[in-house]
mmCIF file of C-alpha atoms in Angstrom:
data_model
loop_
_atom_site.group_PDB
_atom_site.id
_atom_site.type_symbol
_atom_site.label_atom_id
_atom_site.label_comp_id
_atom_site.label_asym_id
_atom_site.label_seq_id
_atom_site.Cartn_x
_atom_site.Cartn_y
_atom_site.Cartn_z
ATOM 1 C CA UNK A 10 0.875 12.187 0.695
ATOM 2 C CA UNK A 11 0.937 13.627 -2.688
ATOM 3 C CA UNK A 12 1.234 10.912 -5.720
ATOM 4 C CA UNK A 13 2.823 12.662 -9.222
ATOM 5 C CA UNK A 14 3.552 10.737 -12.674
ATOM 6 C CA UNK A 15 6.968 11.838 -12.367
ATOM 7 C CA UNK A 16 6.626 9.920 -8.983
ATOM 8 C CA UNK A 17 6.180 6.416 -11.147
ATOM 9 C CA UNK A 18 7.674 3.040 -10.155
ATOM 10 C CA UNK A 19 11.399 4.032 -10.925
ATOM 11 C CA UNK A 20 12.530 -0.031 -10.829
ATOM 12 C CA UNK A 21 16.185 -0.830 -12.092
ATOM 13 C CA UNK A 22 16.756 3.049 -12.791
ATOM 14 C CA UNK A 23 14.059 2.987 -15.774
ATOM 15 C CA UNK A 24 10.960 5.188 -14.506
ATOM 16 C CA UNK A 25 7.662 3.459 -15.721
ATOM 17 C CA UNK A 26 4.536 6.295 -16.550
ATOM 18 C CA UNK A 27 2.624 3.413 -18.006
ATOM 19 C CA UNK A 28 -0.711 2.966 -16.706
ATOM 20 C CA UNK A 29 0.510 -0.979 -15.430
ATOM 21 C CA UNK A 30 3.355 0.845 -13.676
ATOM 22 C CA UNK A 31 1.020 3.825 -12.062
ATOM 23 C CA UNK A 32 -1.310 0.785 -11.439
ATOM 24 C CA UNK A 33 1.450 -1.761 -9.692
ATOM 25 C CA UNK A 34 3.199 1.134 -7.644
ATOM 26 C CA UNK A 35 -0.703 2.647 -5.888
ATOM 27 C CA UNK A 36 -1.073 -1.187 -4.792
ATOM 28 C CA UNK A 37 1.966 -1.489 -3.841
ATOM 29 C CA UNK A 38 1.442 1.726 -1.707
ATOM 30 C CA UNK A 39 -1.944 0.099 -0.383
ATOM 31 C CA UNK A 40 -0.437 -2.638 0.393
ATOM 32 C CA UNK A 41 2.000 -0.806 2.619
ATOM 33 C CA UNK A 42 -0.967 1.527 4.173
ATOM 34 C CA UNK A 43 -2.505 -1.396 5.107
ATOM 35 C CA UNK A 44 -0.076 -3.421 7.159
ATOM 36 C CA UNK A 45 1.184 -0.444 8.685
ATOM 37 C CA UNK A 46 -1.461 -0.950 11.237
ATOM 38 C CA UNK A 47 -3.499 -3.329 12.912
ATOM 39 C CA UNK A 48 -6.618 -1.673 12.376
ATOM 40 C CA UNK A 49 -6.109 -2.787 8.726
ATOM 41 C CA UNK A 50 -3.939 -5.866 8.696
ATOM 42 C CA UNK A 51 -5.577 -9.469 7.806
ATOM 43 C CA UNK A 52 -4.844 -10.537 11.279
ATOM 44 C CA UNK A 53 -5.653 -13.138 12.502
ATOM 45 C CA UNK A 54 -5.693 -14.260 9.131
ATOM 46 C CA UNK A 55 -3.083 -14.671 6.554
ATOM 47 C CA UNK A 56 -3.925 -13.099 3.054
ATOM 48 C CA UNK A 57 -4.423 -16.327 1.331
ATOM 49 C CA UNK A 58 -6.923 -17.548 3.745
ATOM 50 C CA UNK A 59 -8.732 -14.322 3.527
ATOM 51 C CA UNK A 60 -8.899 -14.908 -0.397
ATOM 52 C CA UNK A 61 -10.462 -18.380 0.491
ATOM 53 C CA UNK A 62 -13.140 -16.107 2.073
ATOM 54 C CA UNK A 63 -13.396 -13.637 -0.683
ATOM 55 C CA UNK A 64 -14.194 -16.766 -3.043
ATOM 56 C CA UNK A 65 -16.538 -18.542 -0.555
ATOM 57 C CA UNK A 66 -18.743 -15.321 -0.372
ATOM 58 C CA UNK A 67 -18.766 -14.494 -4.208
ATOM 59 C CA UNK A 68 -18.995 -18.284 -5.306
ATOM 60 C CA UNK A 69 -21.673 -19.478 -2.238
ATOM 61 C CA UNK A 70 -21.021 -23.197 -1.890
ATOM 62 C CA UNK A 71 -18.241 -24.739 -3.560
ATOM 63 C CA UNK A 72 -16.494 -27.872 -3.211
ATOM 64 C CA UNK A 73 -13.047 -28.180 -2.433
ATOM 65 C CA UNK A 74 -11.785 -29.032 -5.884
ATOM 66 C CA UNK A 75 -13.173 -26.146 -7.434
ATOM 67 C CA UNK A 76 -11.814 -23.947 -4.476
ATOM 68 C CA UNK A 77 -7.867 -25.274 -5.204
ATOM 69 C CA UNK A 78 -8.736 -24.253 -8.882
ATOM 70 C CA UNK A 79 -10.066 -20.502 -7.990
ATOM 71 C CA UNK A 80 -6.931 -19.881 -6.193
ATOM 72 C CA UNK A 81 -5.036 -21.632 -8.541
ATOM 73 C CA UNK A 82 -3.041 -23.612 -5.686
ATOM 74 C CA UNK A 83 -2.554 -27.214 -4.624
ATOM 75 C CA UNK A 84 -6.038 -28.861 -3.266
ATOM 76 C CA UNK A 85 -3.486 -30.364 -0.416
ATOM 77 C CA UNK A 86 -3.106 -26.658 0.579
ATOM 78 C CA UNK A 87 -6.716 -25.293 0.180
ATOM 79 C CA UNK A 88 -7.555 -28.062 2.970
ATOM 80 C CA UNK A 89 -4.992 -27.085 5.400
ATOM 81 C CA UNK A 90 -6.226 -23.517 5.137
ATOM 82 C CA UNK A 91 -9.560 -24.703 5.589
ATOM 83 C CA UNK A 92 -8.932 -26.871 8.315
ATOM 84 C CA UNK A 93 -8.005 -23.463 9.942
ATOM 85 C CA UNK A 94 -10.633 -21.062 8.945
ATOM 86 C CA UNK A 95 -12.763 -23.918 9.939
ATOM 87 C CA UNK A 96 -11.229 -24.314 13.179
ATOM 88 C CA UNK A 97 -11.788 -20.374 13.759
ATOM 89 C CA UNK A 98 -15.448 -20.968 13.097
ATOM 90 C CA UNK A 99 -15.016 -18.520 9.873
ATOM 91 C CA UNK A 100 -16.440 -21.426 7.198
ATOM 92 C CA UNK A 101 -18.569 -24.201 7.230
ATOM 93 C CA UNK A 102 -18.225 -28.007 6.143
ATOM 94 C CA UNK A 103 -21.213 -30.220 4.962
ATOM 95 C CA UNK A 104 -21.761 -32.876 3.161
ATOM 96 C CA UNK A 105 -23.254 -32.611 -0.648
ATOM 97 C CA UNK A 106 -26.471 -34.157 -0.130
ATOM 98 C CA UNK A 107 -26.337 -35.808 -3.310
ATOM 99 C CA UNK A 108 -22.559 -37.022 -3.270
ATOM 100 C CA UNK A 109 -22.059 -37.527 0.797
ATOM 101 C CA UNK A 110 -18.146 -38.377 -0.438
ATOM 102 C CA UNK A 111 -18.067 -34.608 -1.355
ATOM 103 C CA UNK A 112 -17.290 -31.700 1.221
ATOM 104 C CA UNK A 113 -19.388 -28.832 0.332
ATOM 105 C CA UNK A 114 -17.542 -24.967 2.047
ATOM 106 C CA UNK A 115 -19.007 -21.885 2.785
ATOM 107 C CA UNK A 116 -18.468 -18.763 4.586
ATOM 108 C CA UNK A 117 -19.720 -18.733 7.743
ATOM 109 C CA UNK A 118 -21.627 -15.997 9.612
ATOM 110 C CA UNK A 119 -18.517 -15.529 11.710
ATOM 111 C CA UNK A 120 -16.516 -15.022 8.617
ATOM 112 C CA UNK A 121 -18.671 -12.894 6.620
ATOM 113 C CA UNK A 122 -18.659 -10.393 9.755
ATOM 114 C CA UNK A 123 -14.809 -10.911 9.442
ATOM 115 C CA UNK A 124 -14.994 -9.667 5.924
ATOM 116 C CA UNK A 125 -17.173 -6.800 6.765
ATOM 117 C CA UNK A 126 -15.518 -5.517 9.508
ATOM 118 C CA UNK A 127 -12.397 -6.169 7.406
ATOM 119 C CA UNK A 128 -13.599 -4.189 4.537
ATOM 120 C CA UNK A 129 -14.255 -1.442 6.589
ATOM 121 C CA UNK A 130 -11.252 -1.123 8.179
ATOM 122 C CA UNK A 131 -9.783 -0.756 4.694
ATOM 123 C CA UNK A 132 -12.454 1.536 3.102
ATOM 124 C CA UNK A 133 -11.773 4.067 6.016
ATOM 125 C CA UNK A 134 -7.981 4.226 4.702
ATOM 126 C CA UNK A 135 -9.349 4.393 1.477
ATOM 127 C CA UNK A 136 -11.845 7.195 2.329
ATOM 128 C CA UNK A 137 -9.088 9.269 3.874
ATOM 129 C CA UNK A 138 -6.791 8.909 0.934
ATOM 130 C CA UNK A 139 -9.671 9.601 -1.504
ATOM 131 C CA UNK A 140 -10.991 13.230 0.506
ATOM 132 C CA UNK A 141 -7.112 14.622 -0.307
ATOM 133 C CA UNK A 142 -8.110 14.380 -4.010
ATOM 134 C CA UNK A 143 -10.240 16.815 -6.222
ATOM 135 C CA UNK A 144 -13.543 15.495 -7.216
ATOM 136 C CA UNK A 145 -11.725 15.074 -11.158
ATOM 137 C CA UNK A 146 -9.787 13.472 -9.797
ATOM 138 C CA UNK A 147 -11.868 10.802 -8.035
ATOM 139 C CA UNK A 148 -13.888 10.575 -10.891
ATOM 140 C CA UNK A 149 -10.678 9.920 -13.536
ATOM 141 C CA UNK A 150 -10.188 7.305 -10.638
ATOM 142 C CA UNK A 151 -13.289 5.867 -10.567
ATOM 143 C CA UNK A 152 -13.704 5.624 -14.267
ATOM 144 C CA UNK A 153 -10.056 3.654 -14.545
ATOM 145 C CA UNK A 154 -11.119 1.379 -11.612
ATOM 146 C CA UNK A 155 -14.289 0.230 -13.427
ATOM 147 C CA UNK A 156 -12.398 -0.483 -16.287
ATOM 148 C CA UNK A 157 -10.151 -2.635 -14.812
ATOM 149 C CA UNK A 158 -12.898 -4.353 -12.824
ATOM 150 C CA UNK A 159 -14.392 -4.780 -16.491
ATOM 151 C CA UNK A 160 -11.248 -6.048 -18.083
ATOM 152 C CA UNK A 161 -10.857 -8.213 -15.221
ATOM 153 C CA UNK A 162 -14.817 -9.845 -16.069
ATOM 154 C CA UNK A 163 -15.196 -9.069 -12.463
ATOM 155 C CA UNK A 164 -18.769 -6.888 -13.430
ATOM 156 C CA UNK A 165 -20.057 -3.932 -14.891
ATOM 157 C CA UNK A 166 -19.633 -0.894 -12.800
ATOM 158 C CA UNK A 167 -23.582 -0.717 -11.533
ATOM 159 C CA UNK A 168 -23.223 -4.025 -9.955
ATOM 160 C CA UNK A 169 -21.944 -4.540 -5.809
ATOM 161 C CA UNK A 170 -18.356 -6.028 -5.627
ATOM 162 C CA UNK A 171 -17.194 -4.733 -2.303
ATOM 163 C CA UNK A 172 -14.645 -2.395 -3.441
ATOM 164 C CA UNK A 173 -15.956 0.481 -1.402
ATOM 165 C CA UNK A 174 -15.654 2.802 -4.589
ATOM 166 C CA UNK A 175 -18.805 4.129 -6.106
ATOM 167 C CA UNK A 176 -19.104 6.889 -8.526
ATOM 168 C CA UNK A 177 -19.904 9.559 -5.503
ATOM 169 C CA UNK A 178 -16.782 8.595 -3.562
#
């Protein structure tokens, strides 16, 4: 599957070469990669609750107030979700041992396998995608990535984040 600027998100008959547009229409494209099979899909989990688990392993321990504000949604909603993940042994309730009113969540060891194994699943996709390219290419890549992943305050390019791209891929 060859990808082409002229190839751009053509939405409403206007084609879009900006970078947002290039940028929106690849994760798009991912996004359609990745349900395509089961190998790849968030099952049994539904995307949201898997972002509960992205923020449990980057934040550590986090109450459930703070949770509802990292995924911007309704603290009503965050505790359904992780009634569930709870439920499916992929995070773990305790009490704050100096506020026992508080509810203290983390990832689980169950969950963080679920991540890994989920990760992956998804890097293997990636890793096919990224051996039909020319190493320029990958490296153009690369160097846009990190500065998203910059712009985005999610780290400098030397740290670990997950994303399965390094500067060798």
């Amino acid at each position: 599957m060859s990808w082409r600027p002229e190839e751009a998100s053509r939405r409403d008959g206007a084609e879009d070469y900006s970078a947002a547009g290039v940028a929106l229409e690849v994760l798009e494209l991912l996004e359609v990669l990745w349900s395509q099979g089961e190998t790849v899909s968030t099952a049994p989990l539904s995307s949201s609750q898997v972002r509960v688990l992205y923020v449990l392993e980057r934040e550590g321990v986090v109450n459930l107030r703070t949770l509802a504000e990292k995924l911007d949604s309704m603290p009503s909603s965050v505790s359904r979700m992780c009634d569930r993940l709870q439920a499916v042994g992929f995070i773990d309730r305790g009490h704050n041992p100096c506020d026992r009113r508080e509810l203290e969540l983390r990832l689980s060891r169950r969950g963080a396998g679920y991540l890994r194994a989920f990760r992956s699943r998804r890097e293997e996709v990636l890793r096919g995608l990224l051996g039909k390219m020319t190493p320029t290419e990958q490296a153009v890549l690369v160097r846009g990535l990190s500065g998203i992943r910059t712009a985005a305050g999610a780290g400098s390019p030397g740290e670990e984040t997950g994303a399965g791209v390094t500067e060798s891929a």
